[in-house]
Amino acid sequence: LQHMVMSFRVSELQVLLGFAGRNKSGRKHELLAKALQLLKPGCSPAVQMKIKELYRRRFPRKILTPSDLSMLHIQAGQLPSAAALTQGTVCHLPYDHSSAAVPAALLPPVPVLGPKHEADVQHLSPPIHPVHPDVKMKRLPFYDVYDELIKPTTLASTNSQRFEEAHFTFALTPQQVQQILTSRDILPGAKCDYTIQVQLRFCLCETSCPQEDYFPPNLFVKVNGKLCPLPGYLPPTKNGAEPKRPSRPVNITPLARLSATVPNMIVVNWSSEFGRNYSLSVYLVKQLTSVTLLQKLRAKGIRNPDHSRALIKEKLTADPDSEIATTSLRVSLMCPLGKMRLIVPCRAITCTHLQCFDAALYLQMNEKKPTWTCPVCDKKAPYDTLIIDGLFMEILNSCTDCDEIQFMEDGSWCPMKPKKENQEVCQTSAFSGIEASSLYTVSSEGKNALEGKKKVEVIDLTLDSSSDEEEPPAKKQC
């Protein structure tokens, strides 16, 4: 134990003295003297264990016990006997990459915490964060996953610094390279994009449910030495809130080496946060268009009209506790997104309203900016929950000259004709100071008189303004 304490640095000495409840201030020789005093007869087993633990973390590649101090100069080629291993005695081999004689099982795991966190860990354990946790990413409707190039890997804090850095590599097979290269320029209007892409995704290191994309704070990514462009920050929702990037994946195909012989390097820098870890993963994906998703939605089939009829009856059933009875329900045939007549009426199965929106327009908007929010009720309406309403399809096909319908209690419907009388009233109200009825009763002479009156007023105003302009400057100053 004395040899172990003598090899400690200031940080280990301070941790040990703090653990023993002693003063841990002073220079190294003072700390060492205090630590050696702990080894006097009657030293508590807890302090002995702490010394061993600190020493094992000080020299993580080799473990010493007091009975083995004489074996420090053992040759690298000699291994301990099976009996020695069963008794917990591990040989002290100087760490050497060229020596392959030591099995990996004999080497203790390297600690993942820095010296500042040593006081928090009372025993040496394997790395706290698994390299490949059971993190699952949420499936993105506009991408089909072909392959997993880097499994979800924890971006764990490895030291006590504010900024962290992690390195990753992935390689493409000849078949994958060929897939990417042959998909070039297929997207309409794209300069040199690929429909099959290398996709980088970040999320919170949570295993409870599939995770949405979520970027670590102050993130910088370099792919093969080149800075990777990331989605721009969203405007802050409240004052003082830290700016966030939108939840979406990053296409790194333009920066990737499309070669089966040279691996790709990713360097990630981010700010560590206490109690929060992130995960990184890389996939080979195929990008889909809104047209493809609409075809898939149509292929799922149209929902039976009886579903909507049952929903109408449920909404219009009289509530005995309510004094007001709803006997009919008005619904628009116009899409709330584009203010145009519905073509493919759809809504999410989770929505409780009857109003539909146009599937093609909804998919186009989410292709540009994926929010997947219902334009009617503002609740989440992901692609997998969308259905085409069969009742509305019937109505749209049979009723072509109206934009609004009314549902009755029995599930039947009738078109709502636009009121022409209202339009006429709106037009007549534009004439200020004249009664609407006079427009229909006034004679041709009266019309001429009205026009003449208007003309005179206009001429008078013009004369006034022109006479002002003709006045001399001196008079204007007065």
Tab-separated table of C-alpha atoms in Angstrom:
chain	number	residue	atom	x	y	z
A	1	LEU	CA	0.000	0.000	0.000
A	2	GLN	CA	2.903	2.350	0.787
A	3	HIS	CA	4.338	1.818	-2.721
A	4	MET	CA	0.933	2.568	-4.222
A	5	VAL	CA	0.505	5.785	-2.228
A	6	MET	CA	4.053	6.898	-3.152
A	7	SER	CA	3.150	6.654	-6.857
A	8	PHE	CA	0.017	8.818	-6.548
A	9	ARG	CA	-0.271	12.217	-8.170
A	10	VAL	CA	-1.791	15.251	-6.406
A	11	SER	CA	-5.278	14.460	-7.740
A	12	GLU	CA	-5.202	10.882	-6.380
A	13	LEU	CA	-3.847	12.054	-3.036
A	14	GLN	CA	-6.616	14.651	-2.728
A	15	VAL	CA	-9.290	12.060	-3.574
A	16	LEU	CA	-7.863	9.643	-1.004
A	17	LEU	CA	-7.632	12.261	1.768
A	18	GLY	CA	-11.126	13.514	0.962
A	19	PHE	CA	-12.433	9.946	1.128
A	20	ALA	CA	-10.791	9.488	4.545
A	21	GLY	CA	-12.203	12.783	5.819
A	22	ARG	CA	-8.808	14.508	6.087
A	23	ASN	CA	-7.761	17.993	4.962
A	24	LYS	CA	-6.763	17.780	1.274
A	25	SER	CA	-5.130	21.191	0.861
A	26	GLY	CA	-1.385	21.738	0.640
A	27	ARG	CA	1.572	20.885	-1.576
A	28	LYS	CA	2.311	17.416	-2.855
A	29	HIS	CA	4.849	16.473	-0.156
A	30	GLU	CA	2.402	17.596	2.552
A	31	LEU	CA	-0.440	15.598	0.976
A	32	LEU	CA	1.839	12.570	0.678
A	33	ALA	CA	2.794	12.784	4.370
A	34	LYS	CA	-0.873	12.935	5.368
A	35	ALA	CA	-1.712	9.998	3.092
A	36	LEU	CA	1.103	7.848	4.517
A	37	GLN	CA	-0.218	8.552	8.025
A	38	LEU	CA	-3.406	6.761	6.988
A	39	LEU	CA	-1.367	3.532	6.633
A	40	LYS	CA	-0.523	3.332	10.326
A	41	PRO	CA	-1.706	0.203	12.162
A	42	GLY	CA	-5.473	0.134	12.315
A	43	CYS	CA	-5.926	1.393	8.773
A	44	SER	CA	-9.590	0.870	7.837
A	45	PRO	CA	-10.402	-1.704	5.110
A	46	ALA	CA	-12.357	0.991	3.240
A	47	VAL	CA	-9.236	3.186	2.936
A	48	GLN	CA	-7.182	0.168	1.796
A	49	MET	CA	-9.763	-0.584	-0.907
A	50	LYS	CA	-9.739	3.069	-1.991
A	51	ILE	CA	-5.940	3.045	-2.341
A	52	LYS	CA	-6.083	-0.096	-4.491
A	53	GLU	CA	-8.888	1.337	-6.605
A	54	LEU	CA	-7.024	4.611	-7.174
A	55	TYR	CA	-3.880	2.715	-8.100
A	56	ARG	CA	-5.757	0.514	-10.547
A	57	ARG	CA	-7.137	3.616	-12.210
A	58	ARG	CA	-3.725	5.281	-12.137
A	59	PHE	CA	-2.252	2.302	-14.030
A	60	PRO	CA	-5.280	0.837	-15.821
A	61	ARG	CA	-3.246	-1.587	-17.964
A	62	LYS	CA	-1.734	-3.441	-15.024
A	63	ILE	CA	-3.062	-4.392	-11.614
A	64	LEU	CA	-0.912	-4.738	-8.500
A	65	THR	CA	-1.550	-6.278	-5.138
A	66	PRO	CA	0.868	-5.908	-2.222
A	67	SER	CA	2.024	-9.543	-2.469
A	68	ASP	CA	3.104	-9.014	-6.103
A	69	LEU	CA	5.448	-6.044	-5.725
A	70	SER	CA	8.443	-8.330	-6.133
A	71	MET	CA	7.186	-9.395	-9.577
A	72	LEU	CA	7.522	-5.983	-11.192
A	73	HIS	CA	10.306	-7.137	-13.506
A	74	ILE	CA	8.630	-10.269	-14.797
A	75	GLN	CA	9.316	-10.962	-18.478
A	76	ALA	CA	6.560	-10.076	-20.923
A	77	GLY	CA	6.419	-13.602	-22.321
A	78	GLN	CA	5.576	-15.238	-18.980
A	79	LEU	CA	1.946	-15.679	-18.032
A	80	PRO	CA	0.596	-16.403	-14.546
A	81	SER	CA	-0.496	-19.893	-13.716
A	82	ALA	CA	-4.142	-20.871	-13.639
A	83	ALA	CA	-3.937	-21.198	-9.844
A	84	ALA	CA	-2.615	-17.652	-9.518
A	85	LEU	CA	-5.447	-16.358	-11.675
A	86	THR	CA	-8.096	-18.107	-9.583
A	87	GLN	CA	-6.628	-16.538	-6.428
A	88	GLY	CA	-7.074	-13.056	-7.924
A	89	THR	CA	-3.360	-12.443	-8.536
A	90	VAL	CA	-2.786	-10.759	-11.883
A	91	CYS	CA	0.674	-10.398	-13.367
A	92	HIS	CA	2.257	-7.002	-13.911
A	93	LEU	CA	3.175	-6.748	-17.529
A	94	PRO	CA	4.465	-3.481	-18.910
A	95	TYR	CA	1.980	-2.318	-21.569
A	96	ASP	CA	3.474	-2.988	-24.957
A	97	HIS	CA	1.589	-3.101	-28.259
A	98	SER	CA	4.172	-5.498	-29.687
A	99	SER	CA	3.562	-8.089	-26.988
A	100	ALA	CA	0.677	-10.314	-28.007
A	101	ALA	CA	1.218	-12.744	-25.152
A	102	VAL	CA	-1.337	-11.175	-22.795
A	103	PRO	CA	-4.946	-12.141	-23.503
A	104	ALA	CA	-7.363	-9.225	-23.666
A	105	ALA	CA	-9.444	-10.817	-20.911
A	106	LEU	CA	-6.626	-10.194	-18.381
A	107	LEU	CA	-6.558	-6.448	-18.991
A	108	PRO	CA	-8.968	-4.349	-16.937
A	109	PRO	CA	-11.306	-1.999	-18.783
A	110	VAL	CA	-10.062	1.535	-19.259
A	111	PRO	CA	-12.045	3.947	-17.095
A	112	VAL	CA	-14.169	6.453	-18.956
A	113	LEU	CA	-14.232	9.126	-16.243
A	114	GLY	CA	-11.587	11.805	-15.804
A	115	PRO	CA	-9.769	12.586	-12.520
A	116	LYS	CA	-12.451	15.102	-11.463
A	117	HIS	CA	-15.079	12.348	-11.381
A	118	GLU	CA	-12.965	9.836	-9.442
A	119	ALA	CA	-14.497	10.729	-6.114
A	120	ASP	CA	-17.952	9.890	-7.487
A	121	VAL	CA	-17.060	6.297	-8.427
A	122	GLN	CA	-16.458	4.024	-5.475
A	123	HIS	CA	-15.393	0.966	-7.479
A	124	LEU	CA	-13.886	0.190	-10.830
A	125	SER	CA	-16.473	-0.959	-13.344
A	126	PRO	CA	-16.675	-1.517	-17.081
A	127	PRO	CA	-17.320	1.558	-19.245
A	128	ILE	CA	-20.609	3.089	-18.146
A	129	HIS	CA	-21.881	3.791	-21.680
A	130	PRO	CA	-22.129	0.863	-24.097
A	131	VAL	CA	-20.607	1.418	-27.510
A	132	HIS	CA	-23.739	0.135	-29.266
A	133	PRO	CA	-26.714	0.785	-26.968
A	134	ASP	CA	-30.172	-0.492	-27.894
A	135	VAL	CA	-31.126	2.856	-29.403
A	136	LYS	CA	-33.610	2.709	-32.254
A	137	MET	CA	-34.138	5.645	-34.599
A	138	LYS	CA	-37.627	6.623	-35.762
A	139	ARG	CA	-38.351	5.558	-39.314
A	140	LEU	CA	-38.464	8.499	-41.723
A	141	PRO	CA	-41.259	8.266	-44.337
A	142	PHE	CA	-39.175	9.839	-47.107
A	143	TYR	CA	-36.295	7.329	-46.735
A	144	ASP	CA	-36.038	3.564	-47.146
A	145	VAL	CA	-33.089	2.148	-45.162
A	146	TYR	CA	-30.878	-0.146	-47.247
A	147	ASP	CA	-28.060	-0.751	-44.766
A	148	GLU	CA	-26.641	0.247	-41.370
A	149	LEU	CA	-23.079	1.572	-41.874
A	150	ILE	CA	-22.505	2.625	-38.226
A	151	LYS	CA	-24.851	1.253	-35.569
A	152	PRO	CA	-26.195	3.757	-32.996
A	153	THR	CA	-23.077	4.554	-30.947
A	154	THR	CA	-22.954	6.579	-27.742
A	155	LEU	CA	-21.332	10.007	-27.812
A	156	ALA	CA	-20.363	9.772	-24.142
A	157	SER	CA	-18.365	12.292	-22.148
A	158	THR	CA	-14.889	10.791	-21.946
A	159	ASN	CA	-13.192	13.492	-19.897
A	160	SER	CA	-13.906	16.528	-17.768
A	161	GLN	CA	-13.499	19.022	-20.591
A	162	ARG	CA	-16.345	21.226	-21.816
A	163	PHE	CA	-15.938	20.200	-25.455
A	164	GLU	CA	-15.835	16.586	-26.554
A	165	GLU	CA	-14.475	14.916	-29.664
A	166	ALA	CA	-15.174	11.467	-31.130
A	167	HIS	CA	-13.853	9.682	-34.238
A	168	PHE	CA	-15.724	7.185	-36.405
A	169	THR	CA	-14.961	5.247	-39.575
A	170	PHE	CA	-17.136	3.388	-42.051
A	171	ALA	CA	-16.453	1.645	-45.346
A	172	LEU	CA	-18.660	1.028	-48.362
A	173	THR	CA	-18.840	-2.278	-50.230
A	174	PRO	CA	-18.386	-2.301	-54.036
A	175	GLN	CA	-22.116	-3.011	-54.396
A	176	GLN	CA	-23.044	-0.005	-52.213
A	177	VAL	CA	-20.707	2.291	-54.170
A	178	GLN	CA	-22.342	1.113	-57.396
A	179	GLN	CA	-25.826	1.697	-55.960
A	180	ILE	CA	-24.961	5.301	-55.044
A	181	LEU	CA	-23.236	6.129	-58.335
A	182	THR	CA	-26.067	4.780	-60.510
A	183	SER	CA	-28.676	6.821	-58.585
A	184	ARG	CA	-27.145	10.170	-59.531
A	185	ASP	CA	-29.261	12.944	-61.094
A	186	ILE	CA	-32.513	11.017	-60.896
A	187	LEU	CA	-34.169	13.606	-58.653
A	188	PRO	CA	-36.039	16.214	-60.732
A	189	GLY	CA	-34.447	19.663	-60.653
A	190	ALA	CA	-31.433	18.538	-58.592
A	191	LYS	CA	-27.938	19.594	-59.641
A	192	CYS	CA	-25.940	16.523	-58.741
A	193	ASP	CA	-27.835	14.790	-55.974
A	194	TYR	CA	-28.148	11.054	-55.371
A	195	THR	CA	-31.375	9.259	-54.535
A	196	ILE	CA	-29.332	6.646	-52.660
A	197	GLN	CA	-27.466	8.486	-49.920
A	198	VAL	CA	-25.151	8.106	-46.940
A	199	GLN	CA	-27.201	9.516	-44.075
A	200	LEU	CA	-25.846	10.712	-40.715
A	201	ARG	CA	-28.260	10.866	-37.777
A	202	PHE	CA	-27.996	12.081	-34.167
A	203	CYS	CA	-30.422	11.476	-31.314
A	204	LEU	CA	-30.640	11.336	-27.531
A	205	CYS	CA	-29.188	8.141	-26.053
A	206	GLU	CA	-32.578	6.797	-24.922
A	207	THR	CA	-33.670	3.173	-25.247
A	208	SER	CA	-37.263	3.496	-24.015
A	209	CYS	CA	-38.762	4.196	-27.478
A	210	PRO	CA	-37.702	4.992	-31.070
A	211	GLN	CA	-35.896	8.319	-31.086
A	212	GLU	CA	-36.370	11.403	-33.255
A	213	ASP	CA	-33.371	13.217	-34.698
A	214	TYR	CA	-31.824	15.499	-32.077
A	215	PHE	CA	-28.536	17.385	-32.420
A	216	PRO	CA	-26.035	17.809	-29.549
A	217	PRO	CA	-25.285	21.439	-28.601
A	218	ASN	CA	-22.445	23.277	-30.375
A	219	LEU	CA	-22.086	20.457	-32.891
A	220	PHE	CA	-19.396	20.417	-35.581
A	221	VAL	CA	-18.966	17.489	-37.948
A	222	LYS	CA	-16.077	16.844	-40.323
A	223	VAL	CA	-16.327	14.120	-42.948
A	224	ASN	CA	-12.967	13.158	-44.465
A	225	GLY	CA	-11.470	16.427	-43.209
A	226	LYS	CA	-14.186	18.676	-44.693
A	227	LEU	CA	-16.703	20.583	-42.572
A	228	CYS	CA	-20.187	19.125	-42.987
A	229	PRO	CA	-23.067	21.621	-43.441
A	230	LEU	CA	-25.773	21.124	-40.791
A	231	PRO	CA	-29.404	22.353	-40.723
A	232	GLY	CA	-29.653	25.993	-39.637
A	233	TYR	CA	-30.896	26.956	-36.187
A	234	LEU	CA	-34.615	27.481	-35.597
A	235	PRO	CA	-35.727	30.866	-34.185
A	236	PRO	CA	-35.883	30.616	-30.358
A	237	THR	CA	-39.371	29.942	-28.976
A	238	LYS	CA	-38.788	32.114	-25.888
A	239	ASN	CA	-36.272	34.648	-24.662
A	240	GLY	CA	-33.070	33.136	-23.330
A	241	ALA	CA	-33.775	29.695	-24.825
A	242	GLU	CA	-30.807	27.960	-26.401
A	243	PRO	CA	-31.194	27.826	-30.196
A	244	LYS	CA	-32.073	24.398	-31.618
A	245	ARG	CA	-31.579	22.815	-35.008
A	246	PRO	CA	-34.582	21.219	-36.734
A	247	SER	CA	-35.000	17.468	-36.230
A	248	ARG	CA	-33.769	15.971	-39.483
A	249	PRO	CA	-30.979	13.727	-40.813
A	250	VAL	CA	-27.830	14.957	-42.585
A	251	ASN	CA	-26.951	13.844	-46.119
A	252	ILE	CA	-23.145	13.350	-46.172
A	253	THR	CA	-22.961	11.700	-49.632
A	254	PRO	CA	-21.235	14.729	-51.263
A	255	LEU	CA	-18.400	14.491	-48.677
A	256	ALA	CA	-18.110	10.682	-48.648
A	257	ARG	CA	-15.409	8.782	-50.533
A	258	LEU	CA	-17.393	6.686	-52.984
A	259	SER	CA	-14.760	3.987	-53.022
A	260	ALA	CA	-14.673	0.415	-51.732
A	261	THR	CA	-10.949	0.602	-50.911
A	262	VAL	CA	-10.656	3.825	-48.869
A	263	PRO	CA	-12.547	4.125	-45.546
A	264	ASN	CA	-14.480	7.261	-44.588
A	265	MET	CA	-13.601	9.251	-41.454
A	266	ILE	CA	-16.089	11.231	-39.339
A	267	VAL	CA	-14.920	13.590	-36.551
A	268	VAL	CA	-17.625	14.925	-34.212
A	269	ASN	CA	-17.187	17.837	-31.778
A	270	TRP	CA	-19.913	18.827	-29.326
A	271	SER	CA	-20.508	20.318	-25.860
A	272	SER	CA	-20.911	17.798	-23.070
A	273	GLU	CA	-23.987	18.071	-20.838
A	274	PHE	CA	-24.272	16.581	-17.363
A	275	GLY	CA	-26.684	13.657	-17.304
A	276	ARG	CA	-27.414	13.720	-21.037
A	277	ASN	CA	-25.754	11.635	-23.725
A	278	TYR	CA	-26.246	11.450	-27.457
A	279	SER	CA	-26.059	8.749	-30.093
A	280	LEU	CA	-24.653	8.776	-33.635
A	281	SER	CA	-25.529	6.430	-36.493
A	282	VAL	CA	-24.908	6.238	-40.255
A	283	TYR	CA	-27.191	4.558	-42.814
A	284	LEU	CA	-27.363	3.862	-46.514
A	285	VAL	CA	-30.828	5.047	-47.570
A	286	LYS	CA	-32.959	5.645	-50.639
A	287	GLN	CA	-34.710	9.007	-50.805
A	288	LEU	CA	-38.384	8.882	-51.810
A	289	THR	CA	-40.561	11.640	-53.300
A	290	SER	CA	-44.043	12.838	-52.320
A	291	VAL	CA	-45.354	11.203	-55.536
A	292	THR	CA	-44.048	7.811	-54.359
A	293	LEU	CA	-45.579	8.255	-50.898
A	294	LEU	CA	-48.924	9.200	-52.454
A	295	GLN	CA	-48.819	6.008	-54.539
A	296	LYS	CA	-48.083	4.010	-51.365
A	297	LEU	CA	-50.984	5.717	-49.578
A	298	ARG	CA	-53.363	4.909	-52.439
A	299	ALA	CA	-52.072	1.318	-52.446
A	300	LYS	CA	-53.109	0.968	-48.775
A	301	GLY	CA	-56.689	1.390	-49.966
A	302	ILE	CA	-59.580	3.745	-49.256
A	303	ARG	CA	-61.284	3.633	-45.891
A	304	ASN	CA	-64.830	2.312	-45.935
A	305	PRO	CA	-67.389	5.188	-46.060
A	306	ASP	CA	-69.285	3.568	-43.164
A	307	HIS	CA	-66.460	4.571	-40.798
A	308	SER	CA	-67.117	8.257	-41.459
A	309	ARG	CA	-70.905	7.773	-41.329
A	310	ALA	CA	-70.565	6.199	-37.883
A	311	LEU	CA	-68.407	9.148	-36.793
A	312	ILE	CA	-71.070	11.603	-38.035
A	313	LYS	CA	-73.849	9.786	-36.146
A	314	GLU	CA	-71.710	9.751	-33.012
A	315	LYS	CA	-71.082	13.507	-33.250
A	316	LEU	CA	-74.745	14.330	-33.917
A	317	THR	CA	-76.258	12.029	-31.267
A	318	ALA	CA	-78.147	14.188	-28.778
A	319	ASP	CA	-76.423	14.504	-25.417
A	320	PRO	CA	-79.064	14.191	-22.610
A	321	ASP	CA	-76.977	16.424	-20.326
A	322	SER	CA	-76.678	19.196	-22.899
A	323	GLU	CA	-79.384	21.822	-23.432
A	324	ILE	CA	-78.239	22.478	-27.024
A	325	ALA	CA	-78.780	19.684	-29.544
A	326	THR	CA	-76.684	19.566	-32.710
A	327	THR	CA	-78.790	18.355	-35.611
A	328	SER	CA	-76.436	18.979	-38.542
A	329	LEU	CA	-72.752	19.413	-39.282
A	330	ARG	CA	-71.232	21.611	-41.988
A	331	VAL	CA	-67.944	20.498	-43.570
A	332	SER	CA	-65.903	22.176	-46.291
A	333	LEU	CA	-64.744	20.409	-49.447
A	334	MET	CA	-61.818	22.852	-49.724
A	335	CYS	CA	-58.335	21.869	-48.537
A	336	PRO	CA	-57.261	24.026	-45.544
A	337	LEU	CA	-53.678	23.946	-46.863
A	338	GLY	CA	-54.086	25.164	-50.445
A	339	LYS	CA	-57.628	26.635	-50.257
A	340	MET	CA	-58.452	24.500	-53.306
A	341	ARG	CA	-61.005	21.753	-53.803
A	342	LEU	CA	-59.940	18.397	-52.350
A	343	ILE	CA	-58.677	15.767	-54.778
A	344	VAL	CA	-57.409	13.018	-52.426
A	345	PRO	CA	-59.233	13.669	-49.109
A	346	CYS	CA	-57.329	12.263	-46.159
A	347	ARG	CA	-56.754	12.711	-42.428
A	348	ALA	CA	-54.998	10.832	-39.624
A	349	ILE	CA	-56.828	7.976	-37.918
A	350	THR	CA	-55.955	9.713	-34.624
A	351	CYS	CA	-57.907	12.872	-35.631
A	352	THR	CA	-61.438	13.214	-34.237
A	353	HIS	CA	-62.694	15.776	-36.807
A	354	LEU	CA	-64.410	14.990	-40.117
A	355	GLN	CA	-62.684	17.752	-42.099
A	356	CYS	CA	-60.112	16.352	-44.539
A	357	PHE	CA	-57.028	17.837	-46.210
A	358	ASP	CA	-55.532	16.995	-49.590
A	359	ALA	CA	-53.013	14.148	-49.348
A	360	ALA	CA	-50.870	15.260	-52.327
A	361	LEU	CA	-50.456	18.802	-50.974
A	362	TYR	CA	-49.803	17.575	-47.418
A	363	LEU	CA	-47.036	15.230	-48.625
A	364	GLN	CA	-45.462	17.942	-50.792
A	365	MET	CA	-45.296	20.331	-47.826
A	366	ASN	CA	-43.731	17.686	-45.584
A	367	GLU	CA	-41.230	16.806	-48.304
A	368	LYS	CA	-39.894	20.368	-48.100
A	369	LYS	CA	-40.277	20.827	-44.340
A	370	PRO	CA	-41.214	17.665	-42.396
A	371	THR	CA	-43.493	18.644	-39.515
A	372	TRP	CA	-46.255	16.004	-39.970
A	373	THR	CA	-48.817	18.191	-38.206
A	374	CYS	CA	-52.534	18.092	-39.078
A	375	PRO	CA	-53.542	21.458	-40.655
A	376	VAL	CA	-57.024	21.155	-39.109
A	377	CYS	CA	-56.377	20.346	-35.429
A	378	ASP	CA	-52.569	20.946	-35.177
A	379	LYS	CA	-52.015	17.491	-33.677
A	380	LYS	CA	-49.367	15.066	-34.937
A	381	ALA	CA	-50.407	13.331	-38.159
A	382	PRO	CA	-47.498	11.072	-39.189
A	383	TYR	CA	-47.502	9.352	-42.565
A	384	ASP	CA	-48.257	5.891	-41.161
A	385	THR	CA	-51.528	7.148	-39.624
A	386	LEU	CA	-52.939	8.740	-42.800
A	387	ILE	CA	-56.081	7.269	-44.409
A	388	ILE	CA	-58.028	8.249	-47.542
A	389	ASP	CA	-61.665	8.893	-46.579
A	390	GLY	CA	-64.065	6.847	-48.749
A	391	LEU	CA	-67.150	8.931	-47.880
A	392	PHE	CA	-65.493	12.163	-48.972
A	393	MET	CA	-64.328	10.484	-52.191
A	394	GLU	CA	-67.980	9.614	-52.934
A	395	ILE	CA	-69.123	13.171	-52.156
A	396	LEU	CA	-66.405	14.801	-54.306
A	397	ASN	CA	-67.279	12.553	-57.263
A	398	SER	CA	-71.029	13.167	-57.061
A	399	CYS	CA	-71.044	16.853	-56.047
A	400	THR	CA	-68.972	19.019	-58.386
A	401	ASP	CA	-70.628	22.444	-58.100
A	402	CYS	CA	-70.398	23.219	-54.359
A	403	ASP	CA	-67.617	23.770	-51.848
A	404	GLU	CA	-69.471	22.957	-48.634
A	405	ILE	CA	-71.805	20.179	-47.505
A	406	GLN	CA	-74.066	19.515	-44.550
A	407	PHE	CA	-74.257	16.164	-42.727
A	408	MET	CA	-77.516	15.035	-41.095
A	409	GLU	CA	-78.098	12.906	-37.996
A	410	ASP	CA	-78.640	9.731	-40.015
A	411	GLY	CA	-75.279	10.104	-41.829
A	412	SER	CA	-76.793	11.490	-45.034
A	413	TRP	CA	-75.566	14.756	-46.563
A	414	CYS	CA	-76.718	17.603	-48.800
A	415	PRO	CA	-74.801	20.318	-50.665
A	416	MET	CA	-74.740	23.877	-49.285
A	417	LYS	CA	-75.439	26.271	-52.176
A	418	PRO	CA	-73.729	29.676	-52.048
A	419	LYS	CA	-76.190	32.487	-51.231
A	420	LYS	CA	-76.319	34.913	-54.164
A	421	GLU	CA	-78.426	37.396	-52.165
A	422	ASN	CA	-75.555	37.893	-49.736
A	423	GLN	CA	-73.193	38.650	-52.581
A	424	GLU	CA	-75.580	41.327	-53.956
A	425	VAL	CA	-75.843	42.985	-50.566
A	426	CYS	CA	-72.064	43.003	-50.267
A	427	GLN	CA	-71.811	44.692	-53.659
A	428	THR	CA	-74.388	47.388	-52.837
A	429	SER	CA	-72.814	48.185	-49.490
A	430	ALA	CA	-69.805	49.508	-51.382
A	431	PHE	CA	-71.833	52.644	-52.293
A	432	SER	CA	-71.513	54.765	-49.166
A	433	GLY	CA	-74.234	57.285	-48.420
A	434	ILE	CA	-76.703	55.729	-50.878
A	435	GLU	CA	-79.444	53.320	-49.844
A	436	ALA	CA	-79.306	49.922	-51.522
A	437	SER	CA	-82.959	50.246	-52.661
A	438	SER	CA	-82.292	53.508	-54.484
A	439	LEU	CA	-79.977	51.673	-56.892
A	440	TYR	CA	-82.974	49.830	-58.294
A	441	THR	CA	-85.569	52.747	-58.200
A	442	VAL	CA	-83.533	55.762	-59.339
A	443	SER	CA	-84.430	57.068	-62.832
A	444	SER	CA	-82.018	57.866	-65.647
A	445	GLU	CA	-82.313	61.606	-64.827
A	446	GLY	CA	-81.476	60.903	-61.212
A	447	LYS	CA	-78.445	58.932	-62.294
A	448	ASN	CA	-77.231	61.872	-64.397
A	449	ALA	CA	-77.792	64.221	-61.465
A	450	LEU	CA	-75.796	61.962	-59.150
A	451	GLU	CA	-72.968	61.701	-61.656
A	452	GLY	CA	-72.981	65.468	-62.184
A	453	LYS	CA	-72.833	66.047	-58.450
A	454	LYS	CA	-69.842	63.750	-58.139
A	455	LYS	CA	-68.111	65.485	-61.045
A	456	VAL	CA	-68.604	68.936	-59.500
A	457	GLU	CA	-67.119	67.754	-56.217
A	458	VAL	CA	-64.083	66.400	-57.969
A	459	ILE	CA	-63.587	69.647	-59.940
A	460	ASP	CA	-63.918	71.776	-56.789
A	461	LEU	CA	-61.268	69.743	-54.980
A	462	THR	CA	-58.924	70.031	-57.942
A	463	LEU	CA	-59.464	73.795	-58.169
A	464	ASP	CA	-58.748	74.179	-54.436
A	465	SER	CA	-55.502	72.236	-54.668
A	466	SER	CA	-54.394	74.095	-57.827
A	467	SER	CA	-55.196	77.499	-56.326
A	468	ASP	CA	-53.027	76.613	-53.311
A	469	GLU	CA	-50.155	75.773	-55.589
A	470	GLU	CA	-50.499	79.122	-57.456
A	471	GLU	CA	-50.193	81.177	-54.269
A	472	PRO	CA	-46.881	83.079	-53.879
A	473	PRO	CA	-44.321	81.759	-51.353
A	474	ALA	CA	-44.733	84.757	-49.024
A	475	LYS	CA	-48.426	84.060	-48.634
A	476	LYS	CA	-47.697	80.390	-47.917
A	477	GLN	CA	-45.382	81.360	-45.039
A	478	CYS	CA	-48.132	83.539	-43.543
